[in-house]
Every structure is written in C-alpha cells, then in structure tokens.
Short mmCIF file of C-alpha atoms and ligand atoms in Angstrom, two decimals:
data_model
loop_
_atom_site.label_atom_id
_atom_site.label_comp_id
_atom_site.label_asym_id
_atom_site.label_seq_id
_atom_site.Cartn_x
_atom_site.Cartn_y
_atom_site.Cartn_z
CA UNK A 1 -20.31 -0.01 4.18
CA UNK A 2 -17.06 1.81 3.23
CA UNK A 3 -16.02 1.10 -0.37
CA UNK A 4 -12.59 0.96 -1.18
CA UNK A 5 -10.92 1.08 -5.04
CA UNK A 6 -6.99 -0.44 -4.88
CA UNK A 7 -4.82 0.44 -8.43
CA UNK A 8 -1.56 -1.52 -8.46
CA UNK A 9 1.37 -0.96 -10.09
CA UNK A 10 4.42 -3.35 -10.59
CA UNK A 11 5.22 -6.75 -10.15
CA UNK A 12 3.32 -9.49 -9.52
CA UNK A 13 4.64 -9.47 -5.87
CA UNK A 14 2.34 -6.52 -5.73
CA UNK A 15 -0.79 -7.90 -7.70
CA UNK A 16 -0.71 -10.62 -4.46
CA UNK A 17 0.09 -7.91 -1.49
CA UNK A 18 -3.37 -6.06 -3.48
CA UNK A 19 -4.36 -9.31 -3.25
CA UNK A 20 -4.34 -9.69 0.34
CA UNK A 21 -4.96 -6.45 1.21
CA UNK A 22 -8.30 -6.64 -0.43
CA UNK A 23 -8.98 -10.32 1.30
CA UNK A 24 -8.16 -8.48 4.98
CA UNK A 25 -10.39 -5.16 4.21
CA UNK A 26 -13.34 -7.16 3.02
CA UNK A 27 -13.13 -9.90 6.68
CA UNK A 28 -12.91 -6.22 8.71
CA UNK A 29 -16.23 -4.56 6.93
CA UNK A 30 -15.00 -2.99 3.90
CA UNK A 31 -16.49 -3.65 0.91
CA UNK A 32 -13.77 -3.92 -2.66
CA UNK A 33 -14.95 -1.66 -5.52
CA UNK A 34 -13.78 -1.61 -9.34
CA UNK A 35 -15.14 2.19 -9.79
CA UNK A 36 -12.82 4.49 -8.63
CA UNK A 37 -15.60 7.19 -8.57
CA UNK A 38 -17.57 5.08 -5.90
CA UNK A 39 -14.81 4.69 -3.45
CA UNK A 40 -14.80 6.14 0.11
CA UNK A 41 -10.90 4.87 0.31
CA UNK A 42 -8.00 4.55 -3.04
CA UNK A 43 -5.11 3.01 -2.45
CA UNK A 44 -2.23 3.28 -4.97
CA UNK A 45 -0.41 0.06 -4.59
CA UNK A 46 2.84 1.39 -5.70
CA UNK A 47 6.38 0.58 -7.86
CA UNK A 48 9.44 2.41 -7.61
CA UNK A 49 11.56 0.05 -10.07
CA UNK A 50 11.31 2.40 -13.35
CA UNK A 51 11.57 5.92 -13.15
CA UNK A 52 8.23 5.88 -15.27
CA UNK A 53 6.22 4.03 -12.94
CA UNK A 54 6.89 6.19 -9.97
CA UNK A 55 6.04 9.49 -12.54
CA UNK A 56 2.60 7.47 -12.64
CA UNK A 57 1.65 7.55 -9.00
CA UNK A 58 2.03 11.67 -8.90
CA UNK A 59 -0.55 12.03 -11.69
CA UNK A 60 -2.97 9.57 -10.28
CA UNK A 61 -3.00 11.22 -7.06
CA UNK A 62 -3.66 14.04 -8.83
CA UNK A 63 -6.31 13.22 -11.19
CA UNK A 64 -7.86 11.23 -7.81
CA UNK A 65 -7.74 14.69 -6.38
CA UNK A 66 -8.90 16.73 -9.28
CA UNK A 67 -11.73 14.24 -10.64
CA UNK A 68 -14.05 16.50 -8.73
CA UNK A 69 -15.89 13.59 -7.01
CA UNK A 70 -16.20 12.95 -3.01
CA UNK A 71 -12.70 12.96 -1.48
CA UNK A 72 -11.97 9.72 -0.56
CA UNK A 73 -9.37 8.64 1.45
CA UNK A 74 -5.91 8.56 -0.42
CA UNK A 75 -3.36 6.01 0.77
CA UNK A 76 0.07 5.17 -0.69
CA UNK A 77 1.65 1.40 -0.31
CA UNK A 78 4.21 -0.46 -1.83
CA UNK A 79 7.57 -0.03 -2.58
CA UNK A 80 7.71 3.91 -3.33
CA UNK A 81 5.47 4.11 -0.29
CA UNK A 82 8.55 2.08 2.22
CA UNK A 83 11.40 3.96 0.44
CA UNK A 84 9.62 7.75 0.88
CA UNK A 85 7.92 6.88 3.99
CA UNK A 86 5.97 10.36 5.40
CA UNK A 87 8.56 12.63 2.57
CA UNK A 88 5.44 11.69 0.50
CA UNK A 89 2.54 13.71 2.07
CA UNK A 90 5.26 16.64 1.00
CA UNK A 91 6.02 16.00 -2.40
CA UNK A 92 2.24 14.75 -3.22
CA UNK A 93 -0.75 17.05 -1.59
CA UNK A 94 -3.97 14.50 -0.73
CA UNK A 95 -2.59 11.87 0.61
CA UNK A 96 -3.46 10.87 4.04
CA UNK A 97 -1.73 7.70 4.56
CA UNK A 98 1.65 5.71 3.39
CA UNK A 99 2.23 1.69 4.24
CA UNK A 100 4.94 0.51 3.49
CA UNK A 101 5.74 -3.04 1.96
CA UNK A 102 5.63 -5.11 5.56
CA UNK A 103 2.91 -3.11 7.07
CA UNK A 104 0.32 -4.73 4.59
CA UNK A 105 -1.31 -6.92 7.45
CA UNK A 106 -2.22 -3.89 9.40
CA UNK A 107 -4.03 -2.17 6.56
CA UNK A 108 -7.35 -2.48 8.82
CA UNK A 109 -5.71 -0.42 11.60
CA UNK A 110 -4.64 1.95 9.33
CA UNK A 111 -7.49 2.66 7.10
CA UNK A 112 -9.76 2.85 10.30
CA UNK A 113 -8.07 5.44 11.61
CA UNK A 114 -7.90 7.23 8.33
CA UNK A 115 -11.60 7.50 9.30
CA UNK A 116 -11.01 8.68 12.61
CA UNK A 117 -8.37 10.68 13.17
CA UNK A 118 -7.63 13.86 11.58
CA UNK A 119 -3.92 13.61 11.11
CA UNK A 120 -1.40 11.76 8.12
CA UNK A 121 -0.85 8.08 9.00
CA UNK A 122 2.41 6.07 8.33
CA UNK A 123 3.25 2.39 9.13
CA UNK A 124 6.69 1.52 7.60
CA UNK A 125 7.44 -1.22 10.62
CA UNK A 126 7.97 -4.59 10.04
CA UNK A 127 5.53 -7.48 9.22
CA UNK A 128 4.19 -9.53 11.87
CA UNK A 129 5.05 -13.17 13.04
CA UNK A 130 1.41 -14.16 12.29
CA UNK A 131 0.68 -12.40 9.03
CA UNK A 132 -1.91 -14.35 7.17
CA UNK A 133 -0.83 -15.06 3.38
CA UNK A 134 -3.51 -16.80 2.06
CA UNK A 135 -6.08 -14.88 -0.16
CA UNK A 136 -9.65 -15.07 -0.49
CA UNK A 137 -10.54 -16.71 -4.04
CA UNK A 138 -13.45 -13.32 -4.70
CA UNK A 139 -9.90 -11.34 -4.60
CA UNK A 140 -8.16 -13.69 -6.40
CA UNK A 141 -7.02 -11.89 -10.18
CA UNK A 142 -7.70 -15.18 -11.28
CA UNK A 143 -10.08 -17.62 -10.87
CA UNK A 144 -7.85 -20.77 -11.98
CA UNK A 145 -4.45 -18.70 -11.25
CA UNK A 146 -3.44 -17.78 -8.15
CA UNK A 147 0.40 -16.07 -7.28
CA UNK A 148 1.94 -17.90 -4.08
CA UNK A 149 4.75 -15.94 -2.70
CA UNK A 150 7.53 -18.16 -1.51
CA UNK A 151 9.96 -15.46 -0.50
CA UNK A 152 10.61 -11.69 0.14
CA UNK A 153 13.07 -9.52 -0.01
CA UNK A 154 16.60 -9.61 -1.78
CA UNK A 155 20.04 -9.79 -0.64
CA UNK A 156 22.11 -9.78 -3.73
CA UNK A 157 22.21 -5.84 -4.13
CA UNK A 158 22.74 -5.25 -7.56
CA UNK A 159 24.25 -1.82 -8.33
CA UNK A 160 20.90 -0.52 -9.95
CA UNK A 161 17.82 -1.87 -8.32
CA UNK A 162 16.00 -0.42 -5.20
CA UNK A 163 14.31 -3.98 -4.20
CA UNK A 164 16.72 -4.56 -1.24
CA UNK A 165 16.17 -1.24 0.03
CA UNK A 166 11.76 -1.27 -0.55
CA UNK A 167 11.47 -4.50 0.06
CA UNK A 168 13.95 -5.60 2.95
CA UNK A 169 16.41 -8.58 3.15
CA UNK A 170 15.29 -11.93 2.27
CA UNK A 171 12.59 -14.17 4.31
CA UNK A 172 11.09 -17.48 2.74
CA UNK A 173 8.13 -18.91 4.16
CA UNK A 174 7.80 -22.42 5.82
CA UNK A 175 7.26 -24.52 3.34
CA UNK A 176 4.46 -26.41 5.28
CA UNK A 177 2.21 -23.21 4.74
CA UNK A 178 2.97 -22.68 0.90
CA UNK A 179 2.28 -26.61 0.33
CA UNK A 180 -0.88 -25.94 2.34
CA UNK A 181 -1.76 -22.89 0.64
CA UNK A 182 -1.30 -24.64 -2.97
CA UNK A 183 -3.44 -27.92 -1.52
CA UNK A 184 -5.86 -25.35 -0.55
CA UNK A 185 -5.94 -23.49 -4.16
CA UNK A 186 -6.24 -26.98 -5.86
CA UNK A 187 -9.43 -27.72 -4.04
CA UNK A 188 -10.89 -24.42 -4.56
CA UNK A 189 -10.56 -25.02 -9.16
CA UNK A 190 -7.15 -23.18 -9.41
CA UNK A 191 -5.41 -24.83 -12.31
CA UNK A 192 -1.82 -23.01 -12.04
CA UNK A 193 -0.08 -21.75 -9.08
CA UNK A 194 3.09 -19.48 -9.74
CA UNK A 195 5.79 -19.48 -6.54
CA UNK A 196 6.88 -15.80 -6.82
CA UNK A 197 9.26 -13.68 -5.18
CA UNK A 198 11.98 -11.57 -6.40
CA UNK A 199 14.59 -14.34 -6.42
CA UNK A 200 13.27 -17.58 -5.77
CA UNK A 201 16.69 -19.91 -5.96
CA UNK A 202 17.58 -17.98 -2.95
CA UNK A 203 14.56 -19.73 -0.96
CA UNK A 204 15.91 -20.73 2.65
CA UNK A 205 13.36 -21.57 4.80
CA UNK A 206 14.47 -21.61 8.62
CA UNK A 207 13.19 -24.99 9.09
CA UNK A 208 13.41 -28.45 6.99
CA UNK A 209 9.62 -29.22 7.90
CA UNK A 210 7.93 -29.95 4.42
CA UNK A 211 11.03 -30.59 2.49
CA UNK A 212 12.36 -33.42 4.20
CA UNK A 213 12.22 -36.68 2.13
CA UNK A 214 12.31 -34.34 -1.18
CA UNK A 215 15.20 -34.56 -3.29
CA UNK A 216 17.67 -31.90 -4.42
CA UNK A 217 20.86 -30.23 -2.79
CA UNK A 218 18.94 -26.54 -2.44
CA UNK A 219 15.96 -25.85 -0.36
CA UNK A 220 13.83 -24.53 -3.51
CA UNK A 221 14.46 -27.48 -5.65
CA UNK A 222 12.91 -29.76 -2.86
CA UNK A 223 9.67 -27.37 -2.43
CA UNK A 224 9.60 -27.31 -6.33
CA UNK A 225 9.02 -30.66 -5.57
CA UNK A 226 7.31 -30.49 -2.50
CA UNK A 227 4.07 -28.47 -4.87
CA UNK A 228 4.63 -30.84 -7.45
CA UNK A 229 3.89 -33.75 -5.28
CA UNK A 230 0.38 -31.72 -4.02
CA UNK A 231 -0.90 -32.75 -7.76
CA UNK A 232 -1.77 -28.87 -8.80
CA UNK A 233 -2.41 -29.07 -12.47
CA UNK A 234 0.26 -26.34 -13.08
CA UNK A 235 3.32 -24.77 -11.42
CA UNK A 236 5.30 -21.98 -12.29
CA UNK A 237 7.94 -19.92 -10.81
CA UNK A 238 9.53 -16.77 -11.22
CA UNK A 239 11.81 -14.76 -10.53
CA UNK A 240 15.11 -16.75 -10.94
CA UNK A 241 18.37 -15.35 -10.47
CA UNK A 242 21.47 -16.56 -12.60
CA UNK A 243 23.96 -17.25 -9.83
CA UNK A 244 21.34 -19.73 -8.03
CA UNK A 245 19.75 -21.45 -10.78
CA UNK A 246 21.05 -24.77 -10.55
CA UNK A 247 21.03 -27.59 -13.41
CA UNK A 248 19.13 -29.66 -10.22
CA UNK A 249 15.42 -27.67 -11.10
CA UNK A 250 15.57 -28.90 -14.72
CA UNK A 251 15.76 -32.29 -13.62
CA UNK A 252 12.94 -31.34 -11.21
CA UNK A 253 11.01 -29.78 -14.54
CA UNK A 254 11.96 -33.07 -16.23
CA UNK A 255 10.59 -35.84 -13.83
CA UNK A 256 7.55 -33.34 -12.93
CA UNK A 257 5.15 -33.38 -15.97
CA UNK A 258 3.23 -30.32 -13.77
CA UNK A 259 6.45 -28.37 -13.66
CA UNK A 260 5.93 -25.98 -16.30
CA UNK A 261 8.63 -25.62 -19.03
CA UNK A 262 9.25 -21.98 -18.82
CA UNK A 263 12.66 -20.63 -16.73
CA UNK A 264 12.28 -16.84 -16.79
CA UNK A 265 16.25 -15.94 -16.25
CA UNK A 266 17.28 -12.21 -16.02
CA UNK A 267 20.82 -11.73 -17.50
CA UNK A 268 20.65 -8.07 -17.52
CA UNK A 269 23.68 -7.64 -19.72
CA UNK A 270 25.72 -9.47 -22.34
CA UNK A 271 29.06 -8.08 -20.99
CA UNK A 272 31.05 -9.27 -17.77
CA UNK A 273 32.53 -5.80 -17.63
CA UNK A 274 28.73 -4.65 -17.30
CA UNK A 275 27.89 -7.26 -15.37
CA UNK A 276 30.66 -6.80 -12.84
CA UNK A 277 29.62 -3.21 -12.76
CA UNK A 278 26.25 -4.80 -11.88
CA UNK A 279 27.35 -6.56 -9.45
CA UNK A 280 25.59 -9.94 -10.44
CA UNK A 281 28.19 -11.69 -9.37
CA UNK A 282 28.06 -14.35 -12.29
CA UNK A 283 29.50 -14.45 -16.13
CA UNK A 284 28.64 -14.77 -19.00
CA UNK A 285 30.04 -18.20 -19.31
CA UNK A 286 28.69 -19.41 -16.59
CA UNK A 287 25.16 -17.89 -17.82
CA UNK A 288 25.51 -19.93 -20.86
CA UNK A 289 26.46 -23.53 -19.21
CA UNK A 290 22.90 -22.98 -17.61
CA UNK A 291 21.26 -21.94 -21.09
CA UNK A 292 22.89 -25.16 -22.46
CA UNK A 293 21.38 -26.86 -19.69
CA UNK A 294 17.74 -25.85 -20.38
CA UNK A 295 18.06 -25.75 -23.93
CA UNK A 296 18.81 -29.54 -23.62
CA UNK A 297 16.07 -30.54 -21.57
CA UNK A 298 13.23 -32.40 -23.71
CA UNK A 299 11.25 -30.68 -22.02
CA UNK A 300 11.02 -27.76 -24.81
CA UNK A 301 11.73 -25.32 -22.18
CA UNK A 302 11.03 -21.85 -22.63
CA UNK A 303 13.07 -19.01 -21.62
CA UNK A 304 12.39 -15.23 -21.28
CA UNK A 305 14.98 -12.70 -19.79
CA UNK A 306 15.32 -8.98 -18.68
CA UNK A 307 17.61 -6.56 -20.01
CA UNK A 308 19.02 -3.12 -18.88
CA UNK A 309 20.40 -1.38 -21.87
CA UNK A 310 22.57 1.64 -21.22
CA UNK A 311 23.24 1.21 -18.15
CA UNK A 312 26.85 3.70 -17.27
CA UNK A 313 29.83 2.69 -18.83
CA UNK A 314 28.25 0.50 -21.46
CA UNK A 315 30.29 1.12 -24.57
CA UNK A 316 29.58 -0.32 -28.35
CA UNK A 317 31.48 -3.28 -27.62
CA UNK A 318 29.25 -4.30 -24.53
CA UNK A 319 26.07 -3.54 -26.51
CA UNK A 320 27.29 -5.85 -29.03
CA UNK A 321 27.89 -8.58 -26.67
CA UNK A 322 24.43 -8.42 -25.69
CA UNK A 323 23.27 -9.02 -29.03
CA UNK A 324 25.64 -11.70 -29.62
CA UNK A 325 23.92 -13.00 -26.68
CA UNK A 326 20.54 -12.83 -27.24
CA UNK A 327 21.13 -14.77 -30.84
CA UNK A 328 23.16 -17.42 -28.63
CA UNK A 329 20.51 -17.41 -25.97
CA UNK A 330 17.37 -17.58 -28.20
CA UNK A 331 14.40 -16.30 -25.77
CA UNK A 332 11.23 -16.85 -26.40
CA UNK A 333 10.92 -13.22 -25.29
CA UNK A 334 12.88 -10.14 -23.22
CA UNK A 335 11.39 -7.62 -21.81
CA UNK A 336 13.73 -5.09 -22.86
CA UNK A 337 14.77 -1.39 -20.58
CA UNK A 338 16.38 1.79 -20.94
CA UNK A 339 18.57 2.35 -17.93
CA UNK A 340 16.97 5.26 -15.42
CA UNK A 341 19.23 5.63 -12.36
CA UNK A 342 17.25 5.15 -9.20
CA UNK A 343 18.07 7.12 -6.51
CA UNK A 344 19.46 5.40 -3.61
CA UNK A 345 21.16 3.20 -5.52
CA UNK A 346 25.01 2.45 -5.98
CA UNK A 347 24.84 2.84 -10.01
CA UNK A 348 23.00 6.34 -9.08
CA UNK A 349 26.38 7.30 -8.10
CA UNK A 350 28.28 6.24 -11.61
CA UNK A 351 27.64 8.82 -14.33
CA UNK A 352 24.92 8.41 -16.58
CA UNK A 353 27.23 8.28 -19.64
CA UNK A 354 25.21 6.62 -22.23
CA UNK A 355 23.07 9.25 -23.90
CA UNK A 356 19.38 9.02 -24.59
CA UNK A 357 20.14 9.16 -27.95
CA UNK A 358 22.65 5.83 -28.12
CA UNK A 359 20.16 4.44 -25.51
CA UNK A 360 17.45 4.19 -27.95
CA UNK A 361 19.19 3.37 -30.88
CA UNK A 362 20.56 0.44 -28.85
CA UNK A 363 17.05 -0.14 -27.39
CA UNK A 364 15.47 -0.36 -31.15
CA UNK A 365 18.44 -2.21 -32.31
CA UNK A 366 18.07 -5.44 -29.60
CA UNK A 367 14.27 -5.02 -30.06
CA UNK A 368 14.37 -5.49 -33.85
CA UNK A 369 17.01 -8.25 -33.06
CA UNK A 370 14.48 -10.09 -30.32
CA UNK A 371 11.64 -9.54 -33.00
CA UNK A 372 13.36 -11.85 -35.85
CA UNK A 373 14.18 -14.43 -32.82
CA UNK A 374 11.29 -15.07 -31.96
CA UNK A 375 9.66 -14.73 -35.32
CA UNK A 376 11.83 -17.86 -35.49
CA UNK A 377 11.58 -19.26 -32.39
CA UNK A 378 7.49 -19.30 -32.94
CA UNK A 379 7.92 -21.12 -36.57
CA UNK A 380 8.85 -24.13 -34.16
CA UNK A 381 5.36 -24.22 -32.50
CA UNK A 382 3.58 -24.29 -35.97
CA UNK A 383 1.43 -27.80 -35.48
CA UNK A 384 2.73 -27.97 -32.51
CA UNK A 385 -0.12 -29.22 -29.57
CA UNK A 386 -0.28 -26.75 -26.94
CA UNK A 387 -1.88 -27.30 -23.23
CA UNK A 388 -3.70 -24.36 -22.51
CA UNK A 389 -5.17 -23.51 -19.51
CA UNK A 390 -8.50 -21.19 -20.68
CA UNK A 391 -8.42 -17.50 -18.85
CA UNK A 392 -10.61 -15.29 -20.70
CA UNK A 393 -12.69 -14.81 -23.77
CA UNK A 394 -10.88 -13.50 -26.70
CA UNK A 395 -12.25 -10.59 -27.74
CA UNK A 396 -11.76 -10.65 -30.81
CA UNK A 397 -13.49 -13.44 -31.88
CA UNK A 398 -16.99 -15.05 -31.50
CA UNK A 399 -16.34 -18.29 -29.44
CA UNK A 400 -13.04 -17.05 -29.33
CA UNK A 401 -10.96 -17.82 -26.05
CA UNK A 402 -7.48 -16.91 -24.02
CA UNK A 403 -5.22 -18.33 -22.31
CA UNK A 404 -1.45 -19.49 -21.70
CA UNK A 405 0.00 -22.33 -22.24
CA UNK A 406 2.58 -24.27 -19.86
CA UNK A 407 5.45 -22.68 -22.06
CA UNK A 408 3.99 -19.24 -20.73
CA UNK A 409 2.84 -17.83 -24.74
CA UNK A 410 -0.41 -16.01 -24.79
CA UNK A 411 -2.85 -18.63 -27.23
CA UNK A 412 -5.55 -17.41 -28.87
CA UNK A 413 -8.13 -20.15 -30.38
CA UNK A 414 -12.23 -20.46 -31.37
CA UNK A 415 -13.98 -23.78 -29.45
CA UNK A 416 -17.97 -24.13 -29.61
CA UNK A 417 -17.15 -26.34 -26.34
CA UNK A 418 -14.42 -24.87 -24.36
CA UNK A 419 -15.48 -23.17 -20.91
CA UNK A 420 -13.48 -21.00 -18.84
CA UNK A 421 -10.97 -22.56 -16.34
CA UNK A 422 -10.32 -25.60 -18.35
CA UNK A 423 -6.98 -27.05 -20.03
CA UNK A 424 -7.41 -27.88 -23.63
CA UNK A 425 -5.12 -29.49 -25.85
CA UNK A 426 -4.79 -26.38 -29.07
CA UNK A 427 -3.51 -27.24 -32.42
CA UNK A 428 -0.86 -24.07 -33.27
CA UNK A 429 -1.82 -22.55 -36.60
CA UNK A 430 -1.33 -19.31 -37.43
CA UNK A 431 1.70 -17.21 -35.82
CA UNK A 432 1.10 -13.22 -35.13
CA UNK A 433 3.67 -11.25 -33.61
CA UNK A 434 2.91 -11.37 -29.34
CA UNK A 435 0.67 -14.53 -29.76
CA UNK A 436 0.19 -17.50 -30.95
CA UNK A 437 -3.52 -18.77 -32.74
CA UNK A 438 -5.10 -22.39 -33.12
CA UNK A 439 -7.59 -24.55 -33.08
CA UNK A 440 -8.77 -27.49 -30.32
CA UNK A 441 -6.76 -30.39 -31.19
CA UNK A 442 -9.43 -33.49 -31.85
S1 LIG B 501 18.47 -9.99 -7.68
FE1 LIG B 501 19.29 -7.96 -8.17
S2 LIG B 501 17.79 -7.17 -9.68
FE2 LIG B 501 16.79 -8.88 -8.66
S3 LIG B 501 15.65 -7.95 -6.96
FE3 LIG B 501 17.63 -8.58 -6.13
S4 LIG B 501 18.93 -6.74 -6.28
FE4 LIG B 501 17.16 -6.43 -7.64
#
C-alpha cells in the first residue's frame, strides 16, 4: 500500500481540502502517513496569501528533495498551485504534479497516474457537480471539531488579495447538505462545527431548500439558524466580511445559546482613504455601527480582526487612525501584517511607498497597542465561568488540559476528572499573555 504524507499551509479552508483529500486517497487504496520519510507520495497543500508562506513551499520541496531518502512523488495543490499552474515544475525542480484548488476531487486520478506515467501532471479545471464534501472522522484534525465549508470563492476583489484569482468566484453549497453534514458530525461526538469560507455573509445558495421556514432577511443568517436548530453543541463561523455582516446574525447569536459569541471581523485598515484604496467598499463609520452592535449584545461577544499595515499610500495620519481604532474597537485579538504586494494583484500595481523601516515601527507600535488591550480586555474574564470544550492535554502540566472556549480564547486548566472531547464549565484564574488558566468550576 502506497503511503502518502500531506503538509498544509494556510487557512483553514485548506486544513478541510487536506482534509478531504486524505478521506478520498485512503477509500481509493492509499494509506495517510504522519512521517514524511515513509511516504511514497508528499503533497504540499499550498498558500499564496503572504509572500512568506509561498517562500516556504520552495524550501520544502527542496529539503523533500535533498533529505536523501526514496523519492517520493512530489505534488503541489492549493492556491499557489491554481495561480502558477505547470510555471511551477520550472521555477521548482522535483515536482511531478500541480492541482489546483477545484481539482481536489480528482486527486485519485491524478496521483495514480503519477505512478504510471512518466510525464508532469496538471489539473487546474473546475470542480465537479458531484464532489463529495464530507470527511472521514480518522482524517478529521479534530476529533470533537470538524471545519464545514459553506462557501468558496470571493467576489469582492480587494486591491491586495489573490483569493478571487486562486480560489475562483463565489459558490455556496445547498444548505440541505451542510445541515446534513453537521447532523452527521453531531452523531459521530463532534462538539463544535465551524461554517468556513472566505466570506461567509456572502452565502447564496441557488436554492431556498433548507432555509425555508428560518428567519432572517440574508440566506446565511437563516442557515446560521438552520445548524443551530440541528442541536450541535457548538457553532462557529468565520470568515465575515464588514460590508455583509448584518445586525440580523447577532440576534441569531442572541436567541441561539449554541451560536458561539465570537464575530471574527477583518477591518484591514483604520482609514477610509486606505480603505477606499482597498477597495472594501465600506467605512469606517459604518464598521463601527456594527462594533456597537456586537459590543451590545449580552452575549459577551468576542471579536478578533485582521490588519494590513503599510499597505501603499498609508501615511502617519492613516496609521494613527488605525490605532485610534483598535482602542475604539477593543479586540480580543488581531492578527496583525506587514503589507507584501502579491503579484497579480491591483495594489501590486501602486508603489510600495511605505518603507520596511516605517512598516515595522508601525507593526511594533499597533502590536504593543493590541498587547495593553487585551491585557485589559482579559482582566474582564478573571472569575469569569468559561465553557470549554476539552481538545488536548496541556503539556505543561500533569492533569493539565486544552481547549477553547465558546468566546474562541485558548484555556488552559488541571481536572483529575476531565476527559478529552468534553465541555466543562472552568473557573478563570490566572491571566498569561495568549491564554487564559483556571480551574473546573464545582
Ligand atoms: S473579501 Fe477581500 S480579503 Fe477577503 S478573500 Fe475576498 S478579496 Fe480577499
């Protein structure tokens, strides 16, 4: 039995196409292996989103290459994979084939051949009407969390980001199959599903089968409902774009205990002059009514952004509007980037005017700023009874465990009686600075 090794890089729309790729390779013979030195076939499950990322998949191929092992099979998918199509058997030697983001269901067909036929390989068509999305729970990440894509693809075209062009336009799924997939995950022990895709507001499914009789003026607030109403213990979603998010899902999170209280909203920039150059196509104001909106909720709502800082033409003033946001916006945490022009992108055509320099004196200056936020923010869940869902053992304890609570924070706490897959109840009491510690709440 052939023994294939998959690394992935990126998003968590790629931990799920690994996921499936893995669940269609095992059906057709192959067997899934977690030593790369064992493997008869590596594929590099690939992101081209950061400049860094991509740098990544050239040394891997060749370490893969120069590891002095068996040569296995090399094979490039995911997003740098659709965007470079064959260029990539030129600018990296060893690698015999490239899928790109659609082809994922044909992985069997392509890998075969691999096997067969002496020559390079490349499938960059487009997914087929039958593709199977579910994933068998052995290639699961999780045992009690499982990713449920709801949509692929983006539309909006934002001046810096190469989604639209590796991924494709959008395309939700019927909402009969995700409800079915999530009934499906609830009977096999998963405790929390997250409904992922690159911008989930923008869900449009092409029929109303599954929604009908759910509330809410937009198609994704009436499958947020939809899952809720399947009983799954947990529900998250992610990622949400500004311009969609509408006031409607916090009432859904408020009447839906198993809607989690976490909104994950990218604002990107503080400035409408950056954001216009963006292209986001909403404001600042208009970013802040929705803020206002979640902040309010008594739900205790968490919220986490993304932020792009340097990106060209971004002057002091714009910078500072970003802080000035960030203190208005209080997020429970940002995950915080340099801007790297992407090639093939509008904003690859503006200059690159912000220096490196300025770039990571802003970049240390929002970070230290973030830092005393939520230094603040995570005074406020001191005593505070968190429901944790248990992932892992801690490592750094004896009887010490892991998990996330339904606010999305990491929580570590020590339990003679927890076991793995539960939800406990944890008492907050000590604060460190990317987790939060406690105690099982009697
Ligand atoms: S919404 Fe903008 S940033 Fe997000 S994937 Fe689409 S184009 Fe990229």
């Amino acid at each position: 039995m052939k023994r294939v090794y998959i690394e992935t890089f990126g998003c968590q729309m790629n931990v799920s196409d690994s996921e499936r790729i893995a669940t269609s390779l095992s059906k057709n013979g192959y067997q899934m292996t977690s030593d790369e030195a064992d493997a008869d076939v590596v594929i590099l499950n690939t992101c081209s989103v950061r400049e860094r990322a991509e740098h990544k998949l050239y040394t891997r191929v060749g370490e893969i290459r120069h590891s002095g092992r068996k040569k296995p099979v090399v094979g490039i998918t995911g997003c740098v994979a659709q965007l470079d199509g064959e260029t990539l058997f030129d600018k990296i030697a060893g690698v015999d084939f490239v899928m790109g983001t659609r082809a994922t269901g044909r992985v069997v067909n392509i890998v075969d051949a691999a096997f067969t036929q002496r020559k390079r390989l490349v499938d960059l068509n487009e997914r087929e009407d039958e593709y199977d999305w579910t994933v068998a729970d052995t290639h699961r990440h999780s045992p009690y969390v499982a990713f449920v894509p709801i949509i692929e693809g983006c539309n909006k075209f934002c001046t810096y980001c190469i989604v639209p062009f590796s991924r494709g336009r959008e395309k939700s799924l019927p909402a009969t199959e995700i409800v079915a997939q999530v009934e499906k995950l609830k009977s096999s022990g998963v405790k929390e599903v997250h409904l992922i895709g690159q911008n989930v507001n923008s869900y449009r499914p092409t029929s109303n089968e599954g929604l009908d009789g759910f509330e809410g003026k937009s198609a994704f607030t009436r499958l947020l409902r939809a899952v809720a109403a399947t009983g799954m213990d947990r529900i998250k979603f992610t990622t949400s774009f500004p311009r969609d998010f509408r006031d409607e899902i916090v009432d859904a999170i408020e009447e839906n205990e198993n809607l989690c209280n976490w909104v994950h909203l990218p604002v990107q920039s503080g400035s409408d002059r950056i954001l216009e150059r963006m292209k986001r196509g909403h404001t600042i104001s208009r970013y802040k009514e929705k803020i206002d909106r979640i902040k309010k909720s008594h739900r205790n709502i968490a919220l986490t952004t993304d932020i792009i800082i340097g990106f060209p033409g971004e002057t002091e003033q714009d910078f500072e509007d970003t802080v000035s946001l960030f203190e208005y916006c209080e997020y429970d945490s940002a995950y915080i980037f340099k801007y790297s022009p992407r090639p093939g992108t509008p904003a690859y055509e503006m200059e690159d005017d912000v220096t490196p320099a300025d770039k990571t004196l802003r970049f240390l200056k929002l970070q230290e700023t973030q830092k005393k936020i939520e230094q603040r923010i995570h005074q406020r869940y001191l005593k505070q009874v968190l429901n944790v869902l248990v992932e892992g053992r801690s490592v750094r304890t004896e009887n010490g465990y892991t998990g996330h609570s339904t606010c999305h924070k990491v929580v570590n706490f020590v339990s003679d009686e927890a076991s793995l897959g539960e939800v406990r109840n944890v008492r907050i009491t000590e604060i460190k600075s990317n987790s939060l510690f406690g105690e099982v709440a009697r």
